[in-house]
Short mmCIF file of C-alpha atoms in Angstrom, two decimals:
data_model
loop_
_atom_site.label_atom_id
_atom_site.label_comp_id
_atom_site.label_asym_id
_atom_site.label_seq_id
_atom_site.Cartn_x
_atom_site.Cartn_y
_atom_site.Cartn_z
CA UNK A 1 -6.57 6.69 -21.77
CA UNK A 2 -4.39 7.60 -19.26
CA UNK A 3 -6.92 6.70 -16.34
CA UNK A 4 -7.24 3.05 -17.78
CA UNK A 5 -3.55 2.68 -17.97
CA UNK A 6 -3.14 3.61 -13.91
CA UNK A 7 -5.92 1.79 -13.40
CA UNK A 8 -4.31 -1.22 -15.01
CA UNK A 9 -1.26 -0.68 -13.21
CA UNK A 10 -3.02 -0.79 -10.02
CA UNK A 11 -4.53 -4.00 -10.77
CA UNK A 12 -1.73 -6.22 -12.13
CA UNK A 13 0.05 -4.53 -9.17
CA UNK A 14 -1.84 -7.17 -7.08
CA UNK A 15 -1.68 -10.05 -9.37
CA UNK A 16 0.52 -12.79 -9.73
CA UNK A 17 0.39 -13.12 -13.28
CA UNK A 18 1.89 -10.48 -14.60
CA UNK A 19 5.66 -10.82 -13.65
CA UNK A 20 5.91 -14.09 -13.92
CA UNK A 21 4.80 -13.95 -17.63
CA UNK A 22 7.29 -11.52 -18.41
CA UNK A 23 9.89 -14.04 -17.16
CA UNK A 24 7.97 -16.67 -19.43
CA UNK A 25 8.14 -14.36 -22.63
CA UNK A 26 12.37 -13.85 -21.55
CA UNK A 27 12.27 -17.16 -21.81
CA UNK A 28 10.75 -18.11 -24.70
CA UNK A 29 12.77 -15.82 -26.54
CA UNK A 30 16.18 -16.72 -24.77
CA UNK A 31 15.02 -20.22 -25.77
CA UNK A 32 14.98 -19.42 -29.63
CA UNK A 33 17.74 -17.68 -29.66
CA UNK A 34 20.05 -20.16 -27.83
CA UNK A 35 18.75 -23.13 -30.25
CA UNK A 36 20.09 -21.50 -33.26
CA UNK A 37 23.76 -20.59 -31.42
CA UNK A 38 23.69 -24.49 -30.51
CA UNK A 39 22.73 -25.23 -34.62
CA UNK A 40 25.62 -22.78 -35.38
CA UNK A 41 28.23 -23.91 -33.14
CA UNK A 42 28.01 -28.15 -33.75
CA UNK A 43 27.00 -27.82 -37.34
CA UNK A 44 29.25 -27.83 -40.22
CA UNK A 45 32.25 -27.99 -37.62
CA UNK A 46 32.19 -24.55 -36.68
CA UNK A 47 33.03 -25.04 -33.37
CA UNK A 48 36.12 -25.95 -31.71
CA UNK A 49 35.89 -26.57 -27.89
CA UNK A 50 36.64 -29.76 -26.02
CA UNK A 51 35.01 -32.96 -26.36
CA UNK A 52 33.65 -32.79 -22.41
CA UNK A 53 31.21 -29.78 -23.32
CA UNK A 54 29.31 -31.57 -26.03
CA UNK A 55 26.19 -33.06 -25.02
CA UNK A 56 24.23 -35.61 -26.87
CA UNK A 57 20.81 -35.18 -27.95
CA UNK A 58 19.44 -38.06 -25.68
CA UNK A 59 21.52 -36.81 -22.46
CA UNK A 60 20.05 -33.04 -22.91
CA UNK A 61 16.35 -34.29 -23.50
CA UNK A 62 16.63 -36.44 -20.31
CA UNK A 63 18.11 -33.26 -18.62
CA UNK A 64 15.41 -31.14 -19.94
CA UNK A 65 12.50 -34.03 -18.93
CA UNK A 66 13.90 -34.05 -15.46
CA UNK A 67 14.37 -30.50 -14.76
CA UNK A 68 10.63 -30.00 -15.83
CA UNK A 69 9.20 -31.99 -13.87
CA UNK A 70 11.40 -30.49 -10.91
CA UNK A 71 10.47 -27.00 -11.55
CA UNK A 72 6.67 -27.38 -12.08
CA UNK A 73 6.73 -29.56 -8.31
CA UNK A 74 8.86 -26.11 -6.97
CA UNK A 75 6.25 -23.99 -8.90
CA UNK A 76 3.07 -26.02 -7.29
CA UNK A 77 5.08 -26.09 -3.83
CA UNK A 78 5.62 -22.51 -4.09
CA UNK A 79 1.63 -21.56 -4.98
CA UNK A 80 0.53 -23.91 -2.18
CA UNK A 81 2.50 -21.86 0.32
CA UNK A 82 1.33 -18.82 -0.86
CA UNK A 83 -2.27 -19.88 -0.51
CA UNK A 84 -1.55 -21.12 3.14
CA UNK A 85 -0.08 -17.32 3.92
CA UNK A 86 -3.41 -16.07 2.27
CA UNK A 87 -5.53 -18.35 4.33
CA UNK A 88 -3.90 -17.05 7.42
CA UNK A 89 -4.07 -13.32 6.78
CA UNK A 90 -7.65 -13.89 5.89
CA UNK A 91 -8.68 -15.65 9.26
CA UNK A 92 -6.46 -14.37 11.66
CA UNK A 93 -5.15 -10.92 10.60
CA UNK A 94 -7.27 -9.07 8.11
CA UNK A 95 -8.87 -9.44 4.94
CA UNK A 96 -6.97 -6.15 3.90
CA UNK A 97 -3.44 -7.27 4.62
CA UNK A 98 -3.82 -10.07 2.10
CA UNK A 99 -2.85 -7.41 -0.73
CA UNK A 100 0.23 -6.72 1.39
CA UNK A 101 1.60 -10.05 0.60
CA UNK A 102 0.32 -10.04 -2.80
CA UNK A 103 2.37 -6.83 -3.61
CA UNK A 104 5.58 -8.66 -2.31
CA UNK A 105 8.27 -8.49 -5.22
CA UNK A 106 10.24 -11.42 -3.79
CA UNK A 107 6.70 -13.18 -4.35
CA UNK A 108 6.22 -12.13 -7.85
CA UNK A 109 10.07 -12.53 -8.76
CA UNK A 110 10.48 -15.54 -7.76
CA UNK A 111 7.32 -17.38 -9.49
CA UNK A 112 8.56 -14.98 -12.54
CA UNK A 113 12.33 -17.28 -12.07
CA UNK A 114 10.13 -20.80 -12.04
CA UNK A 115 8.13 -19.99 -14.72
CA UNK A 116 11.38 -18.85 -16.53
CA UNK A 117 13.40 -22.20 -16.08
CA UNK A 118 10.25 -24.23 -16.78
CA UNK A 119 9.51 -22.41 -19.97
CA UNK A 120 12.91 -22.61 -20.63
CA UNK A 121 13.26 -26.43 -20.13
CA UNK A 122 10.30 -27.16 -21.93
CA UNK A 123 11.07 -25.18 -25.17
CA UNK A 124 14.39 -26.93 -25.44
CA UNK A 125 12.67 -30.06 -24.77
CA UNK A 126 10.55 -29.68 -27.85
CA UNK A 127 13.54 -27.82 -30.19
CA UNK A 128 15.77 -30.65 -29.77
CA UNK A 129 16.96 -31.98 -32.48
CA UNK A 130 19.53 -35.41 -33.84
CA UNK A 131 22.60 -33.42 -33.07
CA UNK A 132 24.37 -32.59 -30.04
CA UNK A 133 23.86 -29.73 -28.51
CA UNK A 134 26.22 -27.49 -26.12
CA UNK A 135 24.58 -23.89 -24.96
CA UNK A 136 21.42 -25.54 -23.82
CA UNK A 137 22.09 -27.55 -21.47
CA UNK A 138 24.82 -26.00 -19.49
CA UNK A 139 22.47 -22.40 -19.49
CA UNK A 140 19.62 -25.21 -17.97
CA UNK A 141 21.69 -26.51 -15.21
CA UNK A 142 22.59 -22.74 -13.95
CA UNK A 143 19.23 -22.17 -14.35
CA UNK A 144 18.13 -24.48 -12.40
CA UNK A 145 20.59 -23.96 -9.26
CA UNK A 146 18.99 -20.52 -9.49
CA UNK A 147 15.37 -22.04 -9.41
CA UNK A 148 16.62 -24.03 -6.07
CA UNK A 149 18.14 -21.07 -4.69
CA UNK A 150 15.05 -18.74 -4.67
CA UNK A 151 12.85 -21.94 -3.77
CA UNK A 152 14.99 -21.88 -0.58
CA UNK A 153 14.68 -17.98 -0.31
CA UNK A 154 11.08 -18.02 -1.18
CA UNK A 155 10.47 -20.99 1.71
CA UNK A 156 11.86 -18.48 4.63
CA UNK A 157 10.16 -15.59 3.25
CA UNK A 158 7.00 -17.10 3.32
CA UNK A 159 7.76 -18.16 7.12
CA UNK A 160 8.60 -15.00 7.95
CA UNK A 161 5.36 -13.56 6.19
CA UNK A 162 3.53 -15.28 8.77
CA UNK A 163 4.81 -14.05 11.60
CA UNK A 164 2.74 -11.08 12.77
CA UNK A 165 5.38 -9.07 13.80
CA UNK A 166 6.89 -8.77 10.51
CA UNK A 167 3.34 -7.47 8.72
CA UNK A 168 3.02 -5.28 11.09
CA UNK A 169 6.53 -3.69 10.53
CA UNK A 170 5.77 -3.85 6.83
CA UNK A 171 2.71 -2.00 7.15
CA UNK A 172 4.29 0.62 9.34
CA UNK A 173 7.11 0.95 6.70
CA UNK A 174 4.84 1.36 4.26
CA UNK A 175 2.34 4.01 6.35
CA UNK A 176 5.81 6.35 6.66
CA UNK A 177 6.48 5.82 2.70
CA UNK A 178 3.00 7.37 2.06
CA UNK A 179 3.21 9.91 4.78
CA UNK A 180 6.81 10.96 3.16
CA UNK A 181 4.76 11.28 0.01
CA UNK A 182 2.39 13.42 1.27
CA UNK A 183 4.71 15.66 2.92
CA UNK A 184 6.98 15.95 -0.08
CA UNK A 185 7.54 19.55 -1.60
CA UNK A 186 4.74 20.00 -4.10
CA UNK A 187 5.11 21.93 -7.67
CA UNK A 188 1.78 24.45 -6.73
CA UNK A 189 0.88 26.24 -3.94
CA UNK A 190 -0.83 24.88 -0.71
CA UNK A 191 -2.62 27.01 1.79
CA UNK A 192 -4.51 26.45 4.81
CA UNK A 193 -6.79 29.55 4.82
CA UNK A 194 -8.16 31.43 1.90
CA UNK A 195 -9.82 35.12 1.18
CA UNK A 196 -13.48 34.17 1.91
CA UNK A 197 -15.17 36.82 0.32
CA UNK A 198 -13.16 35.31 -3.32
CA UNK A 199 -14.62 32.02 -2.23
CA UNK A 200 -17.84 33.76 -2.20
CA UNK A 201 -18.02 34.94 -5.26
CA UNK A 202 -16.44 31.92 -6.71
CA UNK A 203 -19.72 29.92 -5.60
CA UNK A 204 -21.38 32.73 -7.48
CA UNK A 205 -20.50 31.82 -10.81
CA UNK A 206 -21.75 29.20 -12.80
CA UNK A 207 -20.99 25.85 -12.20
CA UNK A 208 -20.52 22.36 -13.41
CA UNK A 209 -20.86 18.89 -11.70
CA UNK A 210 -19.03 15.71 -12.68
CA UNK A 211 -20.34 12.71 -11.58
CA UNK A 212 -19.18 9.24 -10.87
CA UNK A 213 -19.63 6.64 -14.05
CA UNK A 214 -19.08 3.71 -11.95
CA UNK A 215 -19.09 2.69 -8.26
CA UNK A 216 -15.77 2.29 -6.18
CA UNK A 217 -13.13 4.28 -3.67
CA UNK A 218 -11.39 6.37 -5.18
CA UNK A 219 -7.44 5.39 -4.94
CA UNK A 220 -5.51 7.71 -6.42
CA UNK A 221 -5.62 11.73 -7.12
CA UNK A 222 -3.50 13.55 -9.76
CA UNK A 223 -3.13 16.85 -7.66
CA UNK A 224 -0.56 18.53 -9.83
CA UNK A 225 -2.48 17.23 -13.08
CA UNK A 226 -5.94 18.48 -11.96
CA UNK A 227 -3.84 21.86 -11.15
CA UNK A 228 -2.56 22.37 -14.57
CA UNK A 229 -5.82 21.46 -16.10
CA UNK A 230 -7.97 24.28 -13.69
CA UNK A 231 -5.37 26.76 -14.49
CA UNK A 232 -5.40 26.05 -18.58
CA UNK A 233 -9.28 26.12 -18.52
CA UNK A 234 -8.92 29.07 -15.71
CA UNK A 235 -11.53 27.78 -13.53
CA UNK A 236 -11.39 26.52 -10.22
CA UNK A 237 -11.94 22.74 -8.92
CA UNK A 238 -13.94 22.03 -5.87
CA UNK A 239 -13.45 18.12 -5.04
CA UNK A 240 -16.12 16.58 -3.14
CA UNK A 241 -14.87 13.75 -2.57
CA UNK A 242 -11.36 12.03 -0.75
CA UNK A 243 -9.00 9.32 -1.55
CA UNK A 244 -10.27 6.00 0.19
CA UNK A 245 -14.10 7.35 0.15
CA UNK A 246 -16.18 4.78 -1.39
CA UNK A 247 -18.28 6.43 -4.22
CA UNK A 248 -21.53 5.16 -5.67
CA UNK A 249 -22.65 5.72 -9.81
CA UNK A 250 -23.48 8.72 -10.79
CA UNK A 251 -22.53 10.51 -7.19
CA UNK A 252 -20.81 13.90 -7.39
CA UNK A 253 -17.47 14.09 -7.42
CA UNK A 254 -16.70 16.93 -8.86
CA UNK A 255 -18.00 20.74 -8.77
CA UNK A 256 -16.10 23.28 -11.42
CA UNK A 257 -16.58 26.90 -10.69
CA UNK A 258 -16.15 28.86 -14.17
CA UNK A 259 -17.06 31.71 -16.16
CA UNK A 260 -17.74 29.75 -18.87
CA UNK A 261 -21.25 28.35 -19.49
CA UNK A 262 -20.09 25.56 -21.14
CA UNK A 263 -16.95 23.44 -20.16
CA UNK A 264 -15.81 19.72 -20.93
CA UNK A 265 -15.40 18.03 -17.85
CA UNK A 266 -14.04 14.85 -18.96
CA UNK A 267 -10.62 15.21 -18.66
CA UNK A 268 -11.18 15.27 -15.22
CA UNK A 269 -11.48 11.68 -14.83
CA UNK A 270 -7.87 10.73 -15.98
CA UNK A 271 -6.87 12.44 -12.91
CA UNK A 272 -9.13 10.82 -10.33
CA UNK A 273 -8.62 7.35 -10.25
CA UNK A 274 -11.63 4.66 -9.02
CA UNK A 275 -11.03 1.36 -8.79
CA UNK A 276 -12.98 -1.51 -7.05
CA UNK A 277 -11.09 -1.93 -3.98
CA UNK A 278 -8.98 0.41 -1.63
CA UNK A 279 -5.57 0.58 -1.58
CA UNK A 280 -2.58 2.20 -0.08
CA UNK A 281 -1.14 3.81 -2.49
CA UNK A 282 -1.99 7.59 -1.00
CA UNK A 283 -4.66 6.80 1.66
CA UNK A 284 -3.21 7.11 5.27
CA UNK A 285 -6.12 6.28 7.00
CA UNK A 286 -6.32 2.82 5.35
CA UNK A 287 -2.60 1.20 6.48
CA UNK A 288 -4.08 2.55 9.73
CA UNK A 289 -7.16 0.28 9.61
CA UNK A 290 -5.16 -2.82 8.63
CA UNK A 291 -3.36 -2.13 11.67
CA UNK A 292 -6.49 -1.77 13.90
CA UNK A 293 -8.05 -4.74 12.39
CA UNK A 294 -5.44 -6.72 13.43
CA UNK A 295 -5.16 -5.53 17.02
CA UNK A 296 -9.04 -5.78 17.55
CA UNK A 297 -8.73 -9.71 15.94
CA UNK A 298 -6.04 -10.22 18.90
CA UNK A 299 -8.18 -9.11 21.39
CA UNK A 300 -11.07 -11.35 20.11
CA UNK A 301 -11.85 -14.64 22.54
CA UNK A 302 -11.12 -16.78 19.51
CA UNK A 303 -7.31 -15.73 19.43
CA UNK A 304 -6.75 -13.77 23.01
CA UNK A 305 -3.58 -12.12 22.34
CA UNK A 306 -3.26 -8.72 23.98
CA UNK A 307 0.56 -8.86 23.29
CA UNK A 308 -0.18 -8.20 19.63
CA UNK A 309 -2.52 -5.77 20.13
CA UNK A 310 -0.10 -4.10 21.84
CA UNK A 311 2.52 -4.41 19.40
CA UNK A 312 -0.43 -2.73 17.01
CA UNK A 313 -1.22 0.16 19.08
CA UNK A 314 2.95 1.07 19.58
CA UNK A 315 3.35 0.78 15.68
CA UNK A 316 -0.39 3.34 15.49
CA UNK A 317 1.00 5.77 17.33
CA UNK A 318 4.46 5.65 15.69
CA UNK A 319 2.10 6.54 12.69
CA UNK A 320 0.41 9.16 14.04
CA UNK A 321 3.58 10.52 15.31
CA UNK A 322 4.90 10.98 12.34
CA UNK A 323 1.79 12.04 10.37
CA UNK A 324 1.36 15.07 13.34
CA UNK A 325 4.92 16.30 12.77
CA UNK A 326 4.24 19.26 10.27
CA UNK A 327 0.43 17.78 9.41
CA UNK A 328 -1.98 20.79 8.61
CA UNK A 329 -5.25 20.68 7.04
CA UNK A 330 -4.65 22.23 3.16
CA UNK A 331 -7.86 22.63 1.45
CA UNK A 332 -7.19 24.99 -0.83
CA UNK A 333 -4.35 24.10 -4.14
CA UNK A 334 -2.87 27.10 -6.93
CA UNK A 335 -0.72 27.01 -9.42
CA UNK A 336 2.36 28.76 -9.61
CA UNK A 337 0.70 32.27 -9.49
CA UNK A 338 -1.03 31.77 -6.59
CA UNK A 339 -4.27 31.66 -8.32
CA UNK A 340 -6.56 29.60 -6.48
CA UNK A 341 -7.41 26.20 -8.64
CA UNK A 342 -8.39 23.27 -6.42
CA UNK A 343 -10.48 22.90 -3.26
CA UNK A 344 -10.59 19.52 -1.45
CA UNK A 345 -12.24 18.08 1.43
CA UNK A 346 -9.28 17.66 4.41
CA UNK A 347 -9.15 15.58 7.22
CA UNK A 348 -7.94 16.90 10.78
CA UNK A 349 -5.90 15.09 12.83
CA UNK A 350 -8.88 14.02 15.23
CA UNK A 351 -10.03 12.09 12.97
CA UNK A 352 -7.24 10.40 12.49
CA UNK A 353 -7.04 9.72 16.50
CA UNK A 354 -10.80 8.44 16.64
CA UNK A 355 -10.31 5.87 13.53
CA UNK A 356 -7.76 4.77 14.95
CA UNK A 357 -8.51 3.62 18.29
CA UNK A 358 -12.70 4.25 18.48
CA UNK A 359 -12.67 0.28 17.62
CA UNK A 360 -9.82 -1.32 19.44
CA UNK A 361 -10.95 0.63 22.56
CA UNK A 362 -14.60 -1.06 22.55
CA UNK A 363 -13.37 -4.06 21.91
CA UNK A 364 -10.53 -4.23 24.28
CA UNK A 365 -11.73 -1.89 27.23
CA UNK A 366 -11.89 -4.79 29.32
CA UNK A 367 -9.01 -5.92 29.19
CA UNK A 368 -6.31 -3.70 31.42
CA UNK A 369 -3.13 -4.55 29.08
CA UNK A 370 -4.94 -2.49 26.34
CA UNK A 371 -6.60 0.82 28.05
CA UNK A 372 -2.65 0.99 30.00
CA UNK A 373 -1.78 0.62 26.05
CA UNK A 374 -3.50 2.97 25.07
CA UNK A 375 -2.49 5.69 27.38
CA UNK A 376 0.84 4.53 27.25
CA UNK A 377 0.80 5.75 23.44
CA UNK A 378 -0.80 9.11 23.84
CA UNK A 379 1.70 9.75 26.96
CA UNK A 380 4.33 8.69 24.20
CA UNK A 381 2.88 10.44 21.57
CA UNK A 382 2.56 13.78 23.22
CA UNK A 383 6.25 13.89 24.53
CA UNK A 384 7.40 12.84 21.06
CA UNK A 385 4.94 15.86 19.35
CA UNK A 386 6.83 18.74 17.83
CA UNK A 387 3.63 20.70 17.37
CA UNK A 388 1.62 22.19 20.02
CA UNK A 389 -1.70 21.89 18.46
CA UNK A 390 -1.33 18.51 18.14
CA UNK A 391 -0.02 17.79 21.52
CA UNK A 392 -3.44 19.77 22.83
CA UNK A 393 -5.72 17.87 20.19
CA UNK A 394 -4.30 14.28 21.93
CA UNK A 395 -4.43 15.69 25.36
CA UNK A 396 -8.45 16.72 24.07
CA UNK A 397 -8.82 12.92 23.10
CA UNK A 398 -7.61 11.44 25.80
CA UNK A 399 -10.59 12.17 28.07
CA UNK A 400 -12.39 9.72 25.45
CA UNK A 401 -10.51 6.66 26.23
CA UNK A 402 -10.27 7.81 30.06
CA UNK A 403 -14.14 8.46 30.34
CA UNK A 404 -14.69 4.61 28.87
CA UNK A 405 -12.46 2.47 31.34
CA UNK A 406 -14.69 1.45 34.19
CA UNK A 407 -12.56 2.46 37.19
CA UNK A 408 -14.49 1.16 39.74
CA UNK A 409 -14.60 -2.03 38.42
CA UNK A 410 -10.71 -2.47 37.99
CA UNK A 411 -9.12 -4.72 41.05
CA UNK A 412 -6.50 -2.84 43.15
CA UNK A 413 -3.37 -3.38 41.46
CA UNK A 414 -5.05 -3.05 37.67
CA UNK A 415 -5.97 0.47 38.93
CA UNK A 416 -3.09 1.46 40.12
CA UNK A 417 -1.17 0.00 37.06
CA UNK A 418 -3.18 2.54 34.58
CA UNK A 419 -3.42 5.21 37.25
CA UNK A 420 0.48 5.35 36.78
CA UNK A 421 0.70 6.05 32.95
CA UNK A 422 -2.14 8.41 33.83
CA UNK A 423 -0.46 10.67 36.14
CA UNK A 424 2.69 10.48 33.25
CA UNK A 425 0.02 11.34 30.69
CA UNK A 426 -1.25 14.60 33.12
CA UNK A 427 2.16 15.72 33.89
CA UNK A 428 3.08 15.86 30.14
CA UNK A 429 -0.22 17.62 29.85
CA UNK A 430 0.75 20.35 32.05
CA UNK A 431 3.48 21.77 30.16
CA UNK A 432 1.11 22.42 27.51
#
């Protein structure tokens, strides 16, 4: 149950429906409710307020016709701009950054305010009665300055959504939220090493596999959940699998090391969470791929803009930066007695180096503005590095982007351009 529900979160998370019918419901009930104070207040002269605030019934339904028609054109406006922003991520950024917009709040907010004051317009429109009325139609025309108002707002948020330079600052915002996360003081127990001759006899005792019911990546991991439950069934977890791998029916997932023969794994799968597409809710790696994707589309022939790129591989190694300032690889997870309860698959920071620029460095090797780029960021990278085995580990991957620039082919000045982040790069180097 509890699976479905985060699962369900995740999804409307990326729709577009689901705020704005919350607004709509609001609405409909604010609606109801306001009719009946209108009934109350001009029936049976109960109220007493000047003749100026009284509307008549044929002046609020042509108010309440006009501002319908008004908000549904801001509403279709508003969804045809939105598809334009999609239709740009799609083609000229990345098919992963389209969620980025998606996810927006002023997006979903402000359809949520247009649905309101149309709901809330039409409902009236149909409640009117023979009387006058009062409430109603002095809530629509605040209303409806409000609609305007986020139209307006929503109109230079969408224009600056498509500017490149502000996704990528979004997505690098959003890479340091989820490397805050992951860095945040946990409730049980982390360590990098671990007695091997326990882990021995751990795989010694009988064991139970959980596998995958459907295909998908796996998004989310319950780490403090899965702790509690290894520790009440005292057993110990061995995950096979890490957020943002892609996972395929009936694939293992899960291996359970217990001295019981017989164990209900089930439970387990409220805590890992699969859904059909990958998202960024824990998964470093992935913000870092939106990022590359949109440096190696610059550096295509069809958009030949090695500025952006650039811009990509500054806001990469900002990430990386920060990711290698206290990283280490934690496989092994206890609970509060130090009993060991969860093993997972880590991933050193190497990796993180090669997926990172593997692809914009084959694609962009050619061009001298990227490999003096690319340097540039490792020479900035290993002067900004608190940790000295991380500052060797770039200084070990360096050799990978220096052994694919063809030096003899660069023209005089080109070489001596890179050569002079190089011999930065080396002297940095040396103090290691």
């Amino acid at each position: 149950m509890v699976t479905r529900i985060k699962v369900w979160m995740i999804r409307i998370r990326d729709s577009f429906w689901f705020v704005p019918a919350i607004y709509s419901f609001i609405s409909l009930i604010l609606a109801v409710v306001f009719h009946h104070v209108d009934e109350w207040m001009v029936g049976e002269g109960n109220y007493k307020l000047p003749r100026m605030l009284v509307i008549s019934d044929e002046i609020a339904r042509g108010l309440y016709t006009s501002l319908v028609t008004a908000i549904l054109t801001m509403t279709t406006i508003s969804f045809s701009v939105i598809m334009v922003v999609l239709t740009t991520y799609s083609s000229q950024f990345s098919p992963r950054t389209l969620q980025d917009f998606m996810q927006s709040k002023v997006t979903h907010h402000v359809l949520g305010v247009f649905c309101f004051g149309f709901m809330f317009a039409l409902i009236n429109l149909v409640l009117i009665g023979t009387h006058d009325t009062i409430i109603g139609p002095i809530l629509m025309v605040i209303i409806s300055i409000f609609c305007l108002a986020f139209f307006i707002y929503f109109i230079h948020h969408a224009a600056r959504w498509l500017q490149v330079s502000s996704l990528i600052e979004y997505i690098h915002y959003d890479s340091s939220r989820v490397i805050k996360d992951f860095f945040n003081k946990k409730e049980f127990g982390e360590f990098e090493m671990w007695d091997e001759s326990e882990l021995r006899r751990l795989k010694r005792l009988p064991h139970h596999v959980l596998q995958a019911k459907n295909a998908g990546y796996i998004q989310k991991i319950e780490w403090q959940s899965l702790v509690n439950w290894a520790r009440l069934n005292d057993c110990v977890i061995d995950l096979r699998q890490q957020i943002g791998d892609y996972v395929t029916k009936d694939l293992p997932i899960v291996t359970v090391y217990s001295a019981y023969d017989s164990l209900e794994l089930e439970p387990i799968r409220e805590y890992i969470i699969i859904g059909s597409e990958r998202t960024d809710l824990e998964d470093i790696e992935f913000n870092i791929q939106k990022l590359v994707e949109i440096a190696v589309k610059a550096v295509s022939p069809s958009i030949n803009d090695p500025d952006t790129a650039t811009d990509c591989i500054n806001r990469i190694g900002s990430v990386l930066t920060d990711l290698g300032n206290g990283f280490k690889e934690i496989p092994y997870l206890t609970d509060k007695k130090n009993d060991l309860r969860v093993i997972r698959k880590t991933k050193p920071y190497e990796n993180y180096l090669y997926k990172s620029f593997y692809q914009i460095l084959y694609y962009g090797k050619e061009d001298v503005s990227i490999c003096y780029s690319l340097l540039e960021v490792l020479y900035k990278m290993s002067i900004s590095s608190k940790d000295y085995a991380i500052r060797r580990k770039i200084w070990a991957f360096h050799y990978y982007i220096v052994n694919s620039i063809d030096w003899d082919s660069l023209q005089d000045l080109d070489r001596q351009h890179v050569e002079s982040i190089y011999r930065k790069l080396k002297e940095v180097s040396r103090k290691i």
